[in-house]
mmCIF file of C-alpha atoms in Angstrom:
data_model
loop_
_atom_site.group_PDB
_atom_site.id
_atom_site.type_symbol
_atom_site.label_atom_id
_atom_site.label_comp_id
_atom_site.label_asym_id
_atom_site.label_seq_id
_atom_site.Cartn_x
_atom_site.Cartn_y
_atom_site.Cartn_z
ATOM 1 C CA UNK A 1 -62.492 38.543 -76.840
ATOM 2 C CA UNK A 2 -61.602 41.920 -76.690
ATOM 3 C CA UNK A 3 -58.963 41.681 -74.504
ATOM 4 C CA UNK A 4 -55.216 41.317 -76.278
ATOM 5 C CA UNK A 5 -53.573 37.646 -75.046
ATOM 6 C CA UNK A 6 -51.130 39.013 -72.901
ATOM 7 C CA UNK A 7 -52.953 40.868 -70.735
ATOM 8 C CA UNK A 8 -55.146 37.321 -70.474
ATOM 9 C CA UNK A 9 -52.982 36.152 -69.590
ATOM 10 C CA UNK A 10 -51.970 38.025 -66.798
ATOM 11 C CA UNK A 11 -56.157 38.520 -65.247
ATOM 12 C CA UNK A 12 -55.641 34.458 -65.773
ATOM 13 C CA UNK A 13 -51.596 34.522 -63.178
ATOM 14 C CA UNK A 14 -53.380 36.560 -61.294
ATOM 15 C CA UNK A 15 -56.719 35.548 -59.958
ATOM 16 C CA UNK A 16 -54.537 32.752 -59.616
ATOM 17 C CA UNK A 17 -52.161 34.070 -57.316
ATOM 18 C CA UNK A 18 -54.527 36.267 -55.167
ATOM 19 C CA UNK A 19 -56.635 31.862 -55.649
ATOM 20 C CA UNK A 20 -53.635 30.454 -53.837
ATOM 21 C CA UNK A 21 -54.649 32.004 -50.255
ATOM 22 C CA UNK A 22 -58.186 31.353 -51.139
ATOM 23 C CA UNK A 23 -58.468 27.383 -51.004
ATOM 24 C CA UNK A 24 -61.190 26.059 -49.499
ATOM 25 C CA UNK A 25 -59.591 23.582 -47.399
ATOM 26 C CA UNK A 26 -58.231 26.928 -45.904
ATOM 27 C CA UNK A 27 -54.574 25.740 -46.917
ATOM 28 C CA UNK A 28 -51.330 28.282 -48.723
ATOM 29 C CA UNK A 29 -50.771 26.629 -52.384
ATOM 30 C CA UNK A 30 -48.085 29.470 -52.302
ATOM 31 C CA UNK A 31 -46.667 29.006 -48.534
ATOM 32 C CA UNK A 32 -43.505 28.135 -49.171
ATOM 33 C CA UNK A 33 -40.062 28.772 -51.768
ATOM 34 C CA UNK A 34 -40.727 25.734 -53.675
ATOM 35 C CA UNK A 35 -45.217 26.583 -54.777
ATOM 36 C CA UNK A 36 -43.232 30.095 -55.975
ATOM 37 C CA UNK A 37 -40.663 28.346 -57.839
ATOM 38 C CA UNK A 38 -43.903 25.879 -59.030
ATOM 39 C CA UNK A 39 -45.774 30.012 -59.955
ATOM 40 C CA UNK A 40 -43.057 30.773 -62.106
ATOM 41 C CA UNK A 41 -42.898 28.093 -64.524
ATOM 42 C CA UNK A 42 -46.887 26.969 -64.509
ATOM 43 C CA UNK A 43 -47.885 30.760 -65.134
ATOM 44 C CA UNK A 44 -44.843 31.422 -67.774
ATOM 45 C CA UNK A 45 -42.103 34.009 -66.825
ATOM 46 C CA UNK A 46 -39.680 35.340 -67.221
ATOM 47 C CA UNK A 47 -36.739 37.219 -66.758
ATOM 48 C CA UNK A 48 -35.444 37.514 -62.003
ATOM 49 C CA UNK A 49 -36.289 35.596 -60.142
ATOM 50 C CA UNK A 50 -35.013 35.326 -56.681
ATOM 51 C CA UNK A 51 -36.048 32.784 -55.112
ATOM 52 C CA UNK A 52 -36.075 33.180 -51.632
ATOM 53 C CA UNK A 53 -38.058 33.401 -48.456
ATOM 54 C CA UNK A 54 -38.048 37.533 -49.255
ATOM 55 C CA UNK A 55 -38.795 37.098 -52.074
ATOM 56 C CA UNK A 56 -41.661 35.065 -51.337
ATOM 57 C CA UNK A 57 -43.137 37.076 -48.419
ATOM 58 C CA UNK A 58 -42.920 40.395 -51.069
ATOM 59 C CA UNK A 59 -44.835 37.921 -53.389
ATOM 60 C CA UNK A 60 -47.522 38.098 -50.555
ATOM 61 C CA UNK A 61 -47.551 41.421 -49.742
ATOM 62 C CA UNK A 62 -48.013 41.508 -54.118
ATOM 63 C CA UNK A 63 -50.699 39.108 -53.395
ATOM 64 C CA UNK A 64 -52.870 41.072 -51.088
ATOM 65 C CA UNK A 65 -53.125 43.848 -52.970
ATOM 66 C CA UNK A 66 -53.889 42.566 -56.210
ATOM 67 C CA UNK A 67 -56.321 41.131 -53.713
ATOM 68 C CA UNK A 68 -58.304 43.931 -53.087
ATOM 69 C CA UNK A 69 -58.723 45.198 -57.150
ATOM 70 C CA UNK A 70 -61.122 42.377 -57.114
ATOM 71 C CA UNK A 71 -63.461 44.071 -53.776
ATOM 72 C CA UNK A 72 -63.204 47.105 -55.519
ATOM 73 C CA UNK A 73 -65.230 49.080 -57.674
ATOM 74 C CA UNK A 74 -64.361 50.488 -61.445
ATOM 75 C CA UNK A 75 -63.809 53.978 -59.558
ATOM 76 C CA UNK A 76 -61.457 52.305 -57.324
ATOM 77 C CA UNK A 77 -60.229 50.117 -59.339
ATOM 78 C CA UNK A 78 -58.374 52.464 -61.741
ATOM 79 C CA UNK A 79 -57.713 54.694 -58.109
ATOM 80 C CA UNK A 80 -55.212 51.222 -56.361
ATOM 81 C CA UNK A 81 -53.826 50.491 -59.718
ATOM 82 C CA UNK A 82 -52.163 53.955 -60.170
ATOM 83 C CA UNK A 83 -51.104 54.169 -56.937
ATOM 84 C CA UNK A 84 -49.538 50.322 -58.471
ATOM 85 C CA UNK A 85 -47.889 52.210 -61.509
ATOM 86 C CA UNK A 86 -46.444 55.421 -59.708
ATOM 87 C CA UNK A 87 -44.988 53.303 -57.034
ATOM 88 C CA UNK A 88 -43.159 51.327 -59.708
ATOM 89 C CA UNK A 89 -42.266 53.293 -62.055
ATOM 90 C CA UNK A 90 -44.700 51.724 -64.542
ATOM 91 C CA UNK A 91 -42.787 52.837 -68.050
ATOM 92 C CA UNK A 92 -45.142 50.793 -70.466
ATOM 93 C CA UNK A 93 -42.397 49.027 -73.424
ATOM 94 C CA UNK A 94 -43.411 46.270 -76.092
ATOM 95 C CA UNK A 95 -41.359 43.520 -76.089
ATOM 96 C CA UNK A 96 -40.562 39.536 -77.535
ATOM 97 C CA UNK A 97 -39.036 37.158 -76.534
ATOM 98 C CA UNK A 98 -40.130 33.751 -75.327
ATOM 99 C CA UNK A 99 -42.043 32.899 -78.144
ATOM 100 C CA UNK A 100 -44.387 35.679 -77.264
ATOM 101 C CA UNK A 101 -45.426 37.996 -80.406
ATOM 102 C CA UNK A 102 -45.662 42.157 -79.722
ATOM 103 C CA UNK A 103 -46.779 42.573 -75.566
ATOM 104 C CA UNK A 104 -46.781 45.098 -73.526
ATOM 105 C CA UNK A 105 -43.958 44.995 -70.277
ATOM 106 C CA UNK A 106 -43.688 48.206 -68.096
ATOM 107 C CA UNK A 107 -40.656 47.143 -66.184
ATOM 108 C CA UNK A 108 -37.409 45.054 -66.845
ATOM 109 C CA UNK A 109 -36.866 41.580 -66.317
ATOM 110 C CA UNK A 110 -34.762 42.778 -64.165
ATOM 111 C CA UNK A 111 -36.728 43.887 -61.572
ATOM 112 C CA UNK A 112 -37.528 42.446 -58.743
ATOM 113 C CA UNK A 113 -40.500 39.438 -59.981
ATOM 114 C CA UNK A 114 -43.073 41.165 -56.840
ATOM 115 C CA UNK A 115 -42.498 44.255 -58.976
ATOM 116 C CA UNK A 116 -43.083 42.443 -61.773
ATOM 117 C CA UNK A 117 -45.882 40.379 -61.067
ATOM 118 C CA UNK A 118 -47.915 43.097 -59.708
ATOM 119 C CA UNK A 119 -47.042 45.776 -62.848
ATOM 120 C CA UNK A 120 -48.405 42.802 -65.481
ATOM 121 C CA UNK A 121 -50.759 42.499 -63.735
ATOM 122 C CA UNK A 122 -52.166 46.275 -62.489
ATOM 123 C CA UNK A 123 -50.785 47.271 -66.598
ATOM 124 C CA UNK A 124 -53.800 44.231 -67.299
ATOM 125 C CA UNK A 125 -56.587 45.490 -65.314
ATOM 126 C CA UNK A 126 -55.690 49.395 -66.814
ATOM 127 C CA UNK A 127 -57.440 47.510 -70.266
ATOM 128 C CA UNK A 128 -60.906 45.576 -67.982
ATOM 129 C CA UNK A 129 -61.538 49.013 -66.431
ATOM 130 C CA UNK A 130 -60.727 51.061 -69.938
ATOM 131 C CA UNK A 131 -62.870 48.346 -71.553
ATOM 132 C CA UNK A 132 -65.612 48.874 -69.501
ATOM 133 C CA UNK A 133 -65.401 44.884 -67.530
ATOM 134 C CA UNK A 134 -64.961 45.420 -64.718
ATOM 135 C CA UNK A 135 -68.119 43.288 -64.359
ATOM 136 C CA UNK A 136 -65.533 40.910 -65.511
ATOM 137 C CA UNK A 137 -63.783 40.726 -62.369
ATOM 138 C CA UNK A 138 -65.505 38.780 -60.122
ATOM 139 C CA UNK A 139 -65.966 36.241 -57.479
ATOM 140 C CA UNK A 140 -66.560 32.975 -57.262
ATOM 141 C CA UNK A 141 -71.132 32.562 -57.428
ATOM 142 C CA UNK A 142 -70.742 29.201 -54.859
ATOM 143 C CA UNK A 143 -71.697 30.132 -51.339
ATOM 144 C CA UNK A 144 -69.142 28.729 -49.472
ATOM 145 C CA UNK A 145 -66.372 30.266 -51.661
ATOM 146 C CA UNK A 146 -64.545 33.876 -51.181
ATOM 147 C CA UNK A 147 -62.097 32.163 -54.816
ATOM 148 C CA UNK A 148 -61.681 35.083 -57.364
ATOM 149 C CA UNK A 149 -62.003 34.833 -61.080
ATOM 150 C CA UNK A 150 -61.929 36.484 -64.741
ATOM 151 C CA UNK A 151 -65.181 36.193 -66.593
ATOM 152 C CA UNK A 152 -63.089 35.568 -70.225
ATOM 153 C CA UNK A 153 -65.862 34.215 -71.826
ATOM 154 C CA UNK A 154 -67.560 34.854 -75.078
ATOM 155 C CA UNK A 155 -70.884 35.725 -73.147
ATOM 156 C CA UNK A 156 -70.258 36.346 -69.151
ATOM 157 C CA UNK A 157 -71.095 33.080 -68.323
ATOM 158 C CA UNK A 158 -68.905 32.099 -65.751
ATOM 159 C CA UNK A 159 -69.640 32.395 -62.272
ATOM 160 C CA UNK A 160 -66.899 28.746 -60.502
ATOM 161 C CA UNK A 161 -63.403 29.193 -59.926
ATOM 162 C CA UNK A 162 -61.014 26.652 -61.133
ATOM 163 C CA UNK A 163 -59.155 26.203 -57.513
ATOM 164 C CA UNK A 164 -61.554 25.157 -55.461
ATOM 165 C CA UNK A 165 -63.967 22.709 -58.352
ATOM 166 C CA UNK A 166 -67.636 24.599 -57.295
ATOM 167 C CA UNK A 167 -68.425 24.230 -60.846
ATOM 168 C CA UNK A 168 -68.370 21.019 -60.569
ATOM 169 C CA UNK A 169 -70.213 21.632 -57.569
ATOM 170 C CA UNK A 170 -72.487 23.217 -57.806
ATOM 171 C CA UNK A 171 -74.367 21.109 -60.892
ATOM 172 C CA UNK A 172 -73.620 17.709 -58.872
ATOM 173 C CA UNK A 173 -74.969 19.094 -55.886
ATOM 174 C CA UNK A 174 -78.289 21.071 -58.983
ATOM 175 C CA UNK A 175 -78.257 17.525 -59.854
ATOM 176 C CA UNK A 176 -79.529 16.185 -56.588
ATOM 177 C CA UNK A 177 -82.142 18.365 -55.820
ATOM 178 C CA UNK A 178 -83.465 17.297 -59.890
ATOM 179 C CA UNK A 179 -83.650 13.570 -58.691
ATOM 180 C CA UNK A 180 -85.266 14.551 -55.237
ATOM 181 C CA UNK A 181 -87.629 16.797 -56.931
ATOM 182 C CA UNK A 182 -88.992 13.603 -59.285
ATOM 183 C CA UNK A 183 -88.417 11.391 -57.078
ATOM 184 C CA UNK A 184 -91.333 12.249 -54.725
ATOM 185 C CA UNK A 185 -93.814 12.745 -57.864
ATOM 186 C CA UNK A 186 -96.572 11.912 -57.581
ATOM 187 C CA UNK A 187 -96.685 9.555 -60.937
ATOM 188 C CA UNK A 188 -99.021 11.118 -63.726
ATOM 189 C CA UNK A 189 -102.099 8.955 -63.967
ATOM 190 C CA UNK A 190 -102.733 7.408 -67.533
ATOM 191 C CA UNK A 191 -104.124 10.691 -70.439
#
C-alpha cells in the first residue's frame, strides 16, 4: 500500500464521515451530539471535542465539503484541498501521542474538532493526489448507492461501500441470477 498508516486512517475516517449522510435508508448516522461523540471515539480522535450542537453543525458542513472531493477529478481536488488547508492555516508537523508513532498533524489538538477533521482529511487526500492514486477515491459500485469509499486494496479491486452492505447484496444477487440461469437450462443429454 502506498500510503502511511495515518493517511489511510484519515482517508477511511473521511469516507466514514461522508457516508453518515449517504445511508440507503435515508437516515443520518450523525444526527445528534451523541452520534458525534460515538464517531469521535470510534475513529480515534484526540484533543478538543466540545460535544455541543454548534460543533455538530460545523462537522455537518465539513462533511459536505469533504463529499465534494469524491465527485471531483484529481486536478479539481487539488484546488479544493489547497483551499481547505489555506483556510485552516494548516502547518504540518510531526507528533507522537496516544500510542501512535510519529505521524503528521497540521493543526493543534486544541483546534476545534471540525477544523481538525477537515485538515486531517485534506492532508490525507494530498498524499492520494501526489501519489497519482486518485482512482482509489470512489463511489460505491451498487446501482442504488451513492456512498463513497477509499480503495486501499493492493490490487485496486474494491467496488462496494461498507455502510450499506452493498458488496454482500451484489454477491447474493449474482448468486441468485446464476441459480435462476441453471434452473432454466434443459438437462444435458449424456455423452
